[in-house]
XYZ file of C-alpha atoms in Angstrom:
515
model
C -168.620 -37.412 -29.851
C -166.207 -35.657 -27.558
C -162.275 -36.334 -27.843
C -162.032 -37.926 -24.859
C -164.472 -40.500 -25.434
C -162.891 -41.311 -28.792
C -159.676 -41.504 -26.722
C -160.943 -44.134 -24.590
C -162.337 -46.192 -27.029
C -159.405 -45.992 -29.067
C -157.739 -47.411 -26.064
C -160.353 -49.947 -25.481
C -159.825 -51.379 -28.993
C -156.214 -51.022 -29.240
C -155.670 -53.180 -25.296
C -158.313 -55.764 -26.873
C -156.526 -56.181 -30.167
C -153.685 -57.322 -27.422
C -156.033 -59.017 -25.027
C -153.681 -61.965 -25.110
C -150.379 -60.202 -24.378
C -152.527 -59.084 -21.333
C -153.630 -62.146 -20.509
C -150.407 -63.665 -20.133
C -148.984 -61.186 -18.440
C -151.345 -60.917 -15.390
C -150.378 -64.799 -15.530
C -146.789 -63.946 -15.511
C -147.341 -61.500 -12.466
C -149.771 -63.610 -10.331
C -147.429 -66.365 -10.426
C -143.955 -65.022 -9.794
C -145.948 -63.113 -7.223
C -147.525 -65.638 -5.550
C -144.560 -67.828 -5.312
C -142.481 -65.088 -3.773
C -145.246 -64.833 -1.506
C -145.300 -68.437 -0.317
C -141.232 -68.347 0.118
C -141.694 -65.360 2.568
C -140.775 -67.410 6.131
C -143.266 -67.749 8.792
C -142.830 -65.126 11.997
C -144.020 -66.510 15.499
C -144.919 -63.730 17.624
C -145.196 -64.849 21.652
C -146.441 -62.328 24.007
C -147.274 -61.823 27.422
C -149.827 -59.415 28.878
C -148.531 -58.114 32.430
C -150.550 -56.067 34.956
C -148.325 -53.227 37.146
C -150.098 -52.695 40.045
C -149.316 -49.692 41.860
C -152.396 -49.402 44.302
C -150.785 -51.474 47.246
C -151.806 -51.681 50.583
C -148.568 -50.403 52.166
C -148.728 -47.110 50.142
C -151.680 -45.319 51.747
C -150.751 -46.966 55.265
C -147.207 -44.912 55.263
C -148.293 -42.379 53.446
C -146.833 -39.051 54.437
C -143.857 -41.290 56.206
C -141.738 -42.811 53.778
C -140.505 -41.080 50.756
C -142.928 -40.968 48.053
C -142.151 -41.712 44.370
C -144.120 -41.391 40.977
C -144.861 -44.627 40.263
C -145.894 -44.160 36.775
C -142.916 -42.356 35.947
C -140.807 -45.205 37.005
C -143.176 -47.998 35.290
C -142.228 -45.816 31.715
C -138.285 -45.935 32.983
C -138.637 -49.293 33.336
C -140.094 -49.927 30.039
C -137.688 -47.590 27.822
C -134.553 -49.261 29.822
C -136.239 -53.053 29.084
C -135.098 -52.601 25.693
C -131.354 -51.407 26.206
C -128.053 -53.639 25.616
C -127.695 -54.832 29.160
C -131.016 -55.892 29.271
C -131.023 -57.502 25.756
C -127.915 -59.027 26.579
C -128.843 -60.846 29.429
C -131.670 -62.481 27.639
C -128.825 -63.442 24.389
C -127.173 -65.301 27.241
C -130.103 -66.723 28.321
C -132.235 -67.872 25.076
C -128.801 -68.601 23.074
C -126.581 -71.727 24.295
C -124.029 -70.278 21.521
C -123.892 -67.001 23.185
C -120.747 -67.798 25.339
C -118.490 -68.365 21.991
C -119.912 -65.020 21.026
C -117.207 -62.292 20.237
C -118.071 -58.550 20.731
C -119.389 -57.537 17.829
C -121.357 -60.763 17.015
C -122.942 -59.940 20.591
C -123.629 -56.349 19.519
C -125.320 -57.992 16.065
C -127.492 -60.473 17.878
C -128.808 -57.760 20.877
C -129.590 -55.613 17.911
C -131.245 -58.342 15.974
C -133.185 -59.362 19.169
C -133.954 -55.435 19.934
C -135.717 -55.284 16.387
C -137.960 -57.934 16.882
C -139.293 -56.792 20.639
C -142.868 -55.094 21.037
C -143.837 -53.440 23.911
C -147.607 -51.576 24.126
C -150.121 -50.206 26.070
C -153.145 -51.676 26.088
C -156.539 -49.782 26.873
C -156.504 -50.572 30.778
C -154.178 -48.412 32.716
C -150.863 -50.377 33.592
C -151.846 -53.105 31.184
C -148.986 -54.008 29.100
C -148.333 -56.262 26.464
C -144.368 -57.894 26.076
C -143.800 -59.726 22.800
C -141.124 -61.394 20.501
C -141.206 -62.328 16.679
C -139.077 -64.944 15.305
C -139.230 -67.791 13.009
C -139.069 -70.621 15.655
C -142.265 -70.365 17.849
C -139.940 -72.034 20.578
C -137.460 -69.651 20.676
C -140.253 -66.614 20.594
C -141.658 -67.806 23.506
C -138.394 -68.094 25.683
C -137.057 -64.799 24.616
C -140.483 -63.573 25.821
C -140.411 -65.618 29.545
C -137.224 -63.943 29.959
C -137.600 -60.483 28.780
C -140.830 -60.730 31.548
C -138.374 -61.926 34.231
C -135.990 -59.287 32.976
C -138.489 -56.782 33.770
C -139.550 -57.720 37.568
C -135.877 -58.620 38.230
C -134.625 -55.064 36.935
C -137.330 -53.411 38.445
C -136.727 -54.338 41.916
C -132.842 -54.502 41.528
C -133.396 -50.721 40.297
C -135.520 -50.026 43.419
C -132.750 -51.594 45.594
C -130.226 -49.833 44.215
C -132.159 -46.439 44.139
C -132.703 -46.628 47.854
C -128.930 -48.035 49.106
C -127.801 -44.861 46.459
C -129.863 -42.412 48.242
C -128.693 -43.723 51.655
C -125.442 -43.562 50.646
C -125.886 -40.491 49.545
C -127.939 -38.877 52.546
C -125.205 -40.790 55.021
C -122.178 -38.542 53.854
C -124.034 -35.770 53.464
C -125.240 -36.505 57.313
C -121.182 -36.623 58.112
C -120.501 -33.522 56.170
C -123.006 -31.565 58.023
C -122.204 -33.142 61.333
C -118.654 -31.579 60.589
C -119.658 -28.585 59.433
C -122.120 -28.337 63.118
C -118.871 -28.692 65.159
C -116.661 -26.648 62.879
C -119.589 -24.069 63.878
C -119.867 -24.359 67.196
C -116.015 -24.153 68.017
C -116.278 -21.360 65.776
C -119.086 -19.710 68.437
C -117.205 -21.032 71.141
C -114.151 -19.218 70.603
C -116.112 -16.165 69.134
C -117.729 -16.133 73.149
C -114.265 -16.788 74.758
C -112.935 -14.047 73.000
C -115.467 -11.436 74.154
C -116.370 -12.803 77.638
C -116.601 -9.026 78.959
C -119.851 -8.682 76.054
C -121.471 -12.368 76.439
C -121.674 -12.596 80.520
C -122.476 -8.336 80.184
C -125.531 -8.956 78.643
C -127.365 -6.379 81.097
C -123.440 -4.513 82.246
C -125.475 -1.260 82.480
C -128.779 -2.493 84.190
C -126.320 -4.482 86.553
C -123.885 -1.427 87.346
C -126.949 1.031 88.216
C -128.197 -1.543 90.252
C -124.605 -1.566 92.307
C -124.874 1.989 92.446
C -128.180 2.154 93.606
C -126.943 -0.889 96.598
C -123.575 1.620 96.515
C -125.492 4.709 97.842
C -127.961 2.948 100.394
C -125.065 1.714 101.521
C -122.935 4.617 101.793
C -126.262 6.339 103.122
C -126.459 3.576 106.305
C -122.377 3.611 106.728
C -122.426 7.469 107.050
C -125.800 7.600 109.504
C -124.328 4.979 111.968
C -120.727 6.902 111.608
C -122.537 10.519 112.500
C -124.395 8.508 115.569
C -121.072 7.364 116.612
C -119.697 10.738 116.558
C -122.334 12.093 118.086
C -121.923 9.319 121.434
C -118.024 9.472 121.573
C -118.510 13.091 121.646
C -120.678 12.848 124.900
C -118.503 10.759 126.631
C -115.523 11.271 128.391
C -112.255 10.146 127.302
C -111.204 9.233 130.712
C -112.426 8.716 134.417
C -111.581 9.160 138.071
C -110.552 5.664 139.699
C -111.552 6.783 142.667
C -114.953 7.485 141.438
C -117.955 5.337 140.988
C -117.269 2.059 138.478
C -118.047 3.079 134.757
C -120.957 0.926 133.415
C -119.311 -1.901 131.156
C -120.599 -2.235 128.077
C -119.715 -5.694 127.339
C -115.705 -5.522 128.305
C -115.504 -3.921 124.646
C -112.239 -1.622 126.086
C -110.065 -4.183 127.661
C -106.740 -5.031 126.381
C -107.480 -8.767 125.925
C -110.598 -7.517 123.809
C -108.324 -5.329 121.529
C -105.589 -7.603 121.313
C -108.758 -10.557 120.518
C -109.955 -7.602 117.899
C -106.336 -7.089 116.827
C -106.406 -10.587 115.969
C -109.539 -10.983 113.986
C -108.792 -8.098 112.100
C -104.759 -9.283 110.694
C -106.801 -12.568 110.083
C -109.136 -10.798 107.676
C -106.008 -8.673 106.266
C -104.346 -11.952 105.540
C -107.571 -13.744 103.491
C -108.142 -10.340 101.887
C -104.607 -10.158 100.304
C -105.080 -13.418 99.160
C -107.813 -13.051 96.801
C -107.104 -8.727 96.318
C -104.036 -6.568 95.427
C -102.800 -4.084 98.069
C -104.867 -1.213 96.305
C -107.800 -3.134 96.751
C -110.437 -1.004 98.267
C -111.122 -3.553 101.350
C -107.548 -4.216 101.994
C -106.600 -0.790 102.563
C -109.641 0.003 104.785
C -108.359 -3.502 106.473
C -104.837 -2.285 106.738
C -106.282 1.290 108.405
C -108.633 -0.773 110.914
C -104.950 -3.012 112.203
C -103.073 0.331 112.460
C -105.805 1.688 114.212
C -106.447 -1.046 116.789
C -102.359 -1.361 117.365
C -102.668 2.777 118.226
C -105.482 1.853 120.526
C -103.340 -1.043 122.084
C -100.415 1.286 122.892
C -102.085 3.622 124.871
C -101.476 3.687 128.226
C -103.212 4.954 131.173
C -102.002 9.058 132.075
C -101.701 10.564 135.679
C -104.452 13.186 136.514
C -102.960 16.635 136.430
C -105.350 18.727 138.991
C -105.301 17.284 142.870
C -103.031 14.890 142.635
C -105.945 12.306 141.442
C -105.281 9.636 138.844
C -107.674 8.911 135.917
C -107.882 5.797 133.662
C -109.164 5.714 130.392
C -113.091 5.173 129.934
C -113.772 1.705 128.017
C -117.043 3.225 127.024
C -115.377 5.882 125.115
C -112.707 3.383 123.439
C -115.764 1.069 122.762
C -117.311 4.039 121.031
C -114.291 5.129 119.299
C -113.669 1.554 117.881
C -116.792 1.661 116.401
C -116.429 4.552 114.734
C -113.483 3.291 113.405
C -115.213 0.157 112.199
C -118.022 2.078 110.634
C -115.569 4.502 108.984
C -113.340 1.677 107.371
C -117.544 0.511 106.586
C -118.188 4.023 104.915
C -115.080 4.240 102.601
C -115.770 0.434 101.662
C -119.400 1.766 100.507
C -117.850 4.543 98.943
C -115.102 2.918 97.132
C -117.633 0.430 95.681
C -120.218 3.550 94.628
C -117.094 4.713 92.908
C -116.428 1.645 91.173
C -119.834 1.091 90.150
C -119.804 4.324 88.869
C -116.554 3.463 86.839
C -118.772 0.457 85.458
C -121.792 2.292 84.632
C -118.851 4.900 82.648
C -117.476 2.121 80.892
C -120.315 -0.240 80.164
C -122.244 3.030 78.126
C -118.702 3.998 76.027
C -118.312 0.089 74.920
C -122.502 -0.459 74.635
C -121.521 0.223 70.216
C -118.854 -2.426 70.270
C -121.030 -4.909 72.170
C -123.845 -4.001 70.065
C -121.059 -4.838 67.194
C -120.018 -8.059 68.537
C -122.989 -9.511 69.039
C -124.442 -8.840 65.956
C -121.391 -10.988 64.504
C -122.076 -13.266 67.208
C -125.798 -13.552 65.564
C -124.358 -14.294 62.308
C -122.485 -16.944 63.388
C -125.767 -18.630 65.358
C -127.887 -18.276 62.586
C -125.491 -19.627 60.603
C -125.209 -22.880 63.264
C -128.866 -23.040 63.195
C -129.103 -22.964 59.468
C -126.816 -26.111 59.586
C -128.476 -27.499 62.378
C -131.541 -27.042 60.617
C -130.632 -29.328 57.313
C -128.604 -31.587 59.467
C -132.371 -32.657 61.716
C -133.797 -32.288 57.889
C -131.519 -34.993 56.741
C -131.646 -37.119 59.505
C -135.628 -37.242 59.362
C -134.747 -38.190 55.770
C -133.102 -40.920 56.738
C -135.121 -42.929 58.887
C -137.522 -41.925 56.029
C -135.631 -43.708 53.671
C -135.283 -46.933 56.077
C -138.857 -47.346 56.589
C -139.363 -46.839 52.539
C -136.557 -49.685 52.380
C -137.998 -52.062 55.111
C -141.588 -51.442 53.233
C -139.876 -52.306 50.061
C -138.009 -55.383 51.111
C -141.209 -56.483 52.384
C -143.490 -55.329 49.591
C -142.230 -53.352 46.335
C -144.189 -50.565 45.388
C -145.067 -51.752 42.355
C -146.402 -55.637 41.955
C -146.237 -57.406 38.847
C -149.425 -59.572 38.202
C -149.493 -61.818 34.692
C -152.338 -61.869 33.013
C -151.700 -64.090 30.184
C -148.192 -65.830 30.324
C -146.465 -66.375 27.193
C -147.472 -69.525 25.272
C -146.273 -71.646 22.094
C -147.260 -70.090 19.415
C -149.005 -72.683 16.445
C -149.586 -70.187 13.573
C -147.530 -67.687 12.298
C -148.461 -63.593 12.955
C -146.937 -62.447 9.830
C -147.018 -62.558 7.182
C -150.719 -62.124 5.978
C -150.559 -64.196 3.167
C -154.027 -63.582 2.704
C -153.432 -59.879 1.854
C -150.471 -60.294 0.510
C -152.269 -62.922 -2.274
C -155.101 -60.546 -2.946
C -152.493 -57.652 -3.869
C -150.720 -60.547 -6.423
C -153.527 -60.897 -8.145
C -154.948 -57.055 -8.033
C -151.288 -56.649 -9.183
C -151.412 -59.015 -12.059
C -154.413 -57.715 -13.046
C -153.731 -54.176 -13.202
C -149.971 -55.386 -15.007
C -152.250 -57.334 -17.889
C -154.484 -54.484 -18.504
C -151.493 -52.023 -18.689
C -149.518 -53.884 -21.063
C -152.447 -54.858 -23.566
C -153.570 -50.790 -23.258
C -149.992 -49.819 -24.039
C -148.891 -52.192 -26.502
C -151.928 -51.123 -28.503
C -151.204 -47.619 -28.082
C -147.737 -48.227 -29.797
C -148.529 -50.806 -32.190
C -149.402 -47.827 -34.657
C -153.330 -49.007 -35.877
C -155.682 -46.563 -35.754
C -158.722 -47.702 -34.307
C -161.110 -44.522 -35.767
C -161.057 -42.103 -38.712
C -159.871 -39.525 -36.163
C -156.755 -41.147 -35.272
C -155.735 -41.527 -38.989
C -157.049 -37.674 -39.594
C -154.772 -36.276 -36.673
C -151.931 -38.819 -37.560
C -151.579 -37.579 -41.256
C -153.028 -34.149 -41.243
C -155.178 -35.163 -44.900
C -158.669 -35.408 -45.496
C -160.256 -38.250 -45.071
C -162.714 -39.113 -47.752
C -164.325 -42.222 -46.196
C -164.180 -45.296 -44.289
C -164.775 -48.599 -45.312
C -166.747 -51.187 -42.614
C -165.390 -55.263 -42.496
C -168.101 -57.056 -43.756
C -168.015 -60.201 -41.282
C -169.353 -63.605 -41.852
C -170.990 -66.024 -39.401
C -167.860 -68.027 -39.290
C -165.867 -64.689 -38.672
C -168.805 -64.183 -35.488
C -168.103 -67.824 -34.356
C -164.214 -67.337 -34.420
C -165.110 -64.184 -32.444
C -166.701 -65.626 -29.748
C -164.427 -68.566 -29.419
C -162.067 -66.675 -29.166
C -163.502 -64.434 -26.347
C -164.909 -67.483 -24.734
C -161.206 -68.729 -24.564
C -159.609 -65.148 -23.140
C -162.852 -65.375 -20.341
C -161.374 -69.315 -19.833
C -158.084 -67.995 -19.269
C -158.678 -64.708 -17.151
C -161.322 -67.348 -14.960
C -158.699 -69.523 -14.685
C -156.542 -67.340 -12.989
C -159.384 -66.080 -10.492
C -159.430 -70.504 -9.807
C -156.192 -70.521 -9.180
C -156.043 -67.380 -6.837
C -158.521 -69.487 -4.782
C -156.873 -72.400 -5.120
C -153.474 -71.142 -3.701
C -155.547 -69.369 -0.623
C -157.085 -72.862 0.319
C -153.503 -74.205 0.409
C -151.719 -71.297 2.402
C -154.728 -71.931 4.610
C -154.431 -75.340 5.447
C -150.197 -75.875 5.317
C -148.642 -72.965 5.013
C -150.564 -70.874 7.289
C -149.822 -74.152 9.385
C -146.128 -73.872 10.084
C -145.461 -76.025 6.478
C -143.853 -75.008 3.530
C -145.045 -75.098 -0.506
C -143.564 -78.665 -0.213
């Protein structure tokens, strides 16, 4: 036969010659056990199953116009944050009347024994939770779980009220700070144009000054064809005339004193108005000043005798009509050409400063661009706000997140934990396994030898022979009994297994005790 076989026989015989020892061990074990297990207090567990709806009808309505959050990001906030001290000490100071006599750290003890006993879980519909509380009064398990589920709606739209007066808060100063910053930037373009007015109302100096010389020249051009006409007429008349002759033609009474002396006065009229707005080296002053000198000259003169015959002569108006207007169209001419000059100078001066303009207004641009950059996230913030007041006005009308109850919490009437049932079967399993073990190893150290092997290996001789018990049939019968008592006493323990089931079943399983 193979060695281990012998082994396990040797085994076999050696727990049975201690079947007893076995026996009342497993007794030993089931009962301790299954009195330990009936002293283990009852746990109440009362739980609520809440449904977060986030589908509302207000979301899709102002969708794309109020600000949009992730709802199920905030639903696992609000879970995590359910469970903190605040939280658990508001419900202490609601479920406990003795929580006002409460010093620090017994608070701190009792949130943290209240923490330890809270279950939260998912269940297999999205946004279906489940809020529960174990404790050993079902009472008190199912207040602490009414108000950790009115602990969670109340902090969940406190949280959203607070989130949005935050982020107005928030997008008010920084509406303030960027209205500052606008002005700060405009004054800062304002005084950047003041400074360079020359640049800013130049925009187009050069277009503008060829366009003066072009006006200049025509100008001149006309000034200096009506001044050679001129020439060309005083030239062909006379200077003076026979009085006894034939009456000149009168061209209008142009050469009479009272029209000089009327001309005289127009013109120191114009001189005076000119040197009000001009300096004396004004180009149209001087010309002014020329055209009063000249029509005082003009005044002076006085009619001269006729030197051949004896006959007298007076002057010829024609001719000092002519010769007025030639000196009105030359003062004309070197106005034209004193403004071609100075549009000239403009045109000169406009090209050598065209690089600094080109300079100034490219800081100029950097200033505007950084105005409009401001302006830009000032509008950005402002949209933002009203934003955040419709998201407000929709949320003091409807949250974004409604909390339905499925199943409120109710009084508990038997106890979740702990499974006495399980626990029971494991006493007994226990017991079992403790008898069998103790018989086995008491035999194994009791030192019989339960085979010729055993006593070969335990003494290193030869073993010349073995000698079998001759029983007799009262030996048999005091065999039996014997067995028949051991299967009484293991059955026994299998009754009473069942017997302590039925009455965790119907009392203790029941709220009662083992009395």
């Amino acid at each position: 036969m193979q060695s281990w076989k012998l082994q396990l026989l040797s085994l076999i015989g050696g727990g049975w010659q201690f079947r007893w020892w076995g026996l009342g061990l497993a007794w030993a074990v089931c009962l301790i056990g299954w009195v330990a297990v009936a002293l283990i207090p009852n746990a109440y567990q009362s739980s609520a199953k809440v449904y977060i709806d986030t589908d509302t009808m207000m979301r899709p309505l102002l969708k794309g116009i109020v600000v949009s959050t992730d709802t199920q990001q905030q639903i696992n906030v609000m879970l995590r944050t359910l469970v903190t001290a605040p939280n658990m000490e508001r419900v202490v100071r609601v479920t406990n009347p003795k929580s006002n006599g409460m010093s620090q750290p017994q608070m701190q003890d009792a949130v943290a024994r209240l923490t330890s006993h809270v279950s939260l879980k998912a269940l297999g519909t999205k946004n279906l939770y489940e809020v529960g509380f174990t404790d050993p009064n079902p009472a008190y398990a199912q207040s602490v779980a009414q108000t950790l589920l009115s602990v969670m709606v109340d902090s969940n739209v406190g949280d959203q009220r607070r989130e949005s007066d935050d982020a107005r808060s928030f997008i008010d100063s920084q509406i303030a700070s960027y209205e500052k910053k606008i002005q700060e930037a405009d004054k800062r373009k304002a005084d950047f144009r003041a400074a360079h007015l020359n640049v800013f109302f130049g925009t187009s100096d050069i277009d503008e000054a060829r366009g003066a010389i072009t006006t200049a020249k025509t100008a001149v051009e006309e000034a200096a064809a009506k001044r050679n006409s001129l020439r060309a007429q005083l030239a062909a008349t006379p200077a003076t005339m026979d009085i006894n002759g034939p009456a000149p033609v009168q061209l209008g009474g142009a050469g009479t004193v009272d029209n000089k002396r009327q001309q005289l006065g127009q013109a120191r009229a114009k001189l005076d108005e000119l040197r009000a707005h001009f300096t004396e080296d004004y180009p149209d002053v001087v010309a002014q000043k020329q055209l009063v000198a000249r029509l005082k000259s003009q005044l002076t003169e006085k009619v001269n005798p006729a030197e051949d015959g004896g006959l007298q002569s007076v002057a010829n108006p024609t001719y000092l009509m002519l010769r007025t207007k030639l000196a009105d169209e030359e003062v004309n001419l070197a106005v034209a050409t004193s403004r071609l000059a100075e549009a000239q100078k403009r045109l000169d001066d406009a090209g050598k400063t065209a690089g600094d303009s080109l300079n100034i207004k490219r800081q100029y641009d950097n200033l505007d661009r950084d105005y409009q950059a401001l302006k830009k996230n000032y509008e950005a913030l402002v949209e933002r706000r009203e934003s955040a007041n419709i998201s407000q006005a929709a949320g003091d009308q409807q949250s974004n997140m409604v909390f339905r109850i499925v199943d409120p919490p109710s009084l508990p009437n038997r106890p979740a934990s702990p499974n006495r049932l399980l626990l029971n079967l494991a006493v007994l399993l226990a017991g079992i396994a403790a008898g069998l073990a103790g018989a086995v190893g008491l035999g194994a150290v009791s030192g019989r030898f339960m085979t010729v092997e055993q006593l070969s290996a335990a003494f290193a001789l030869p073993v010349l022979g073995a000698v079998t018990v001759a029983r007799t049939a009262s030996d048999f019968m005091r065999i039996r009994r014997s067995a028949t008592y051991f299967a009484a006493g293991g059955g026994a323990l299998v009754a009473l297994y069942l017997v302590v089931l039925v009455f965790f079943h119907t009392n203790v399983a029941n709220g009662g005790g083992l009395i």
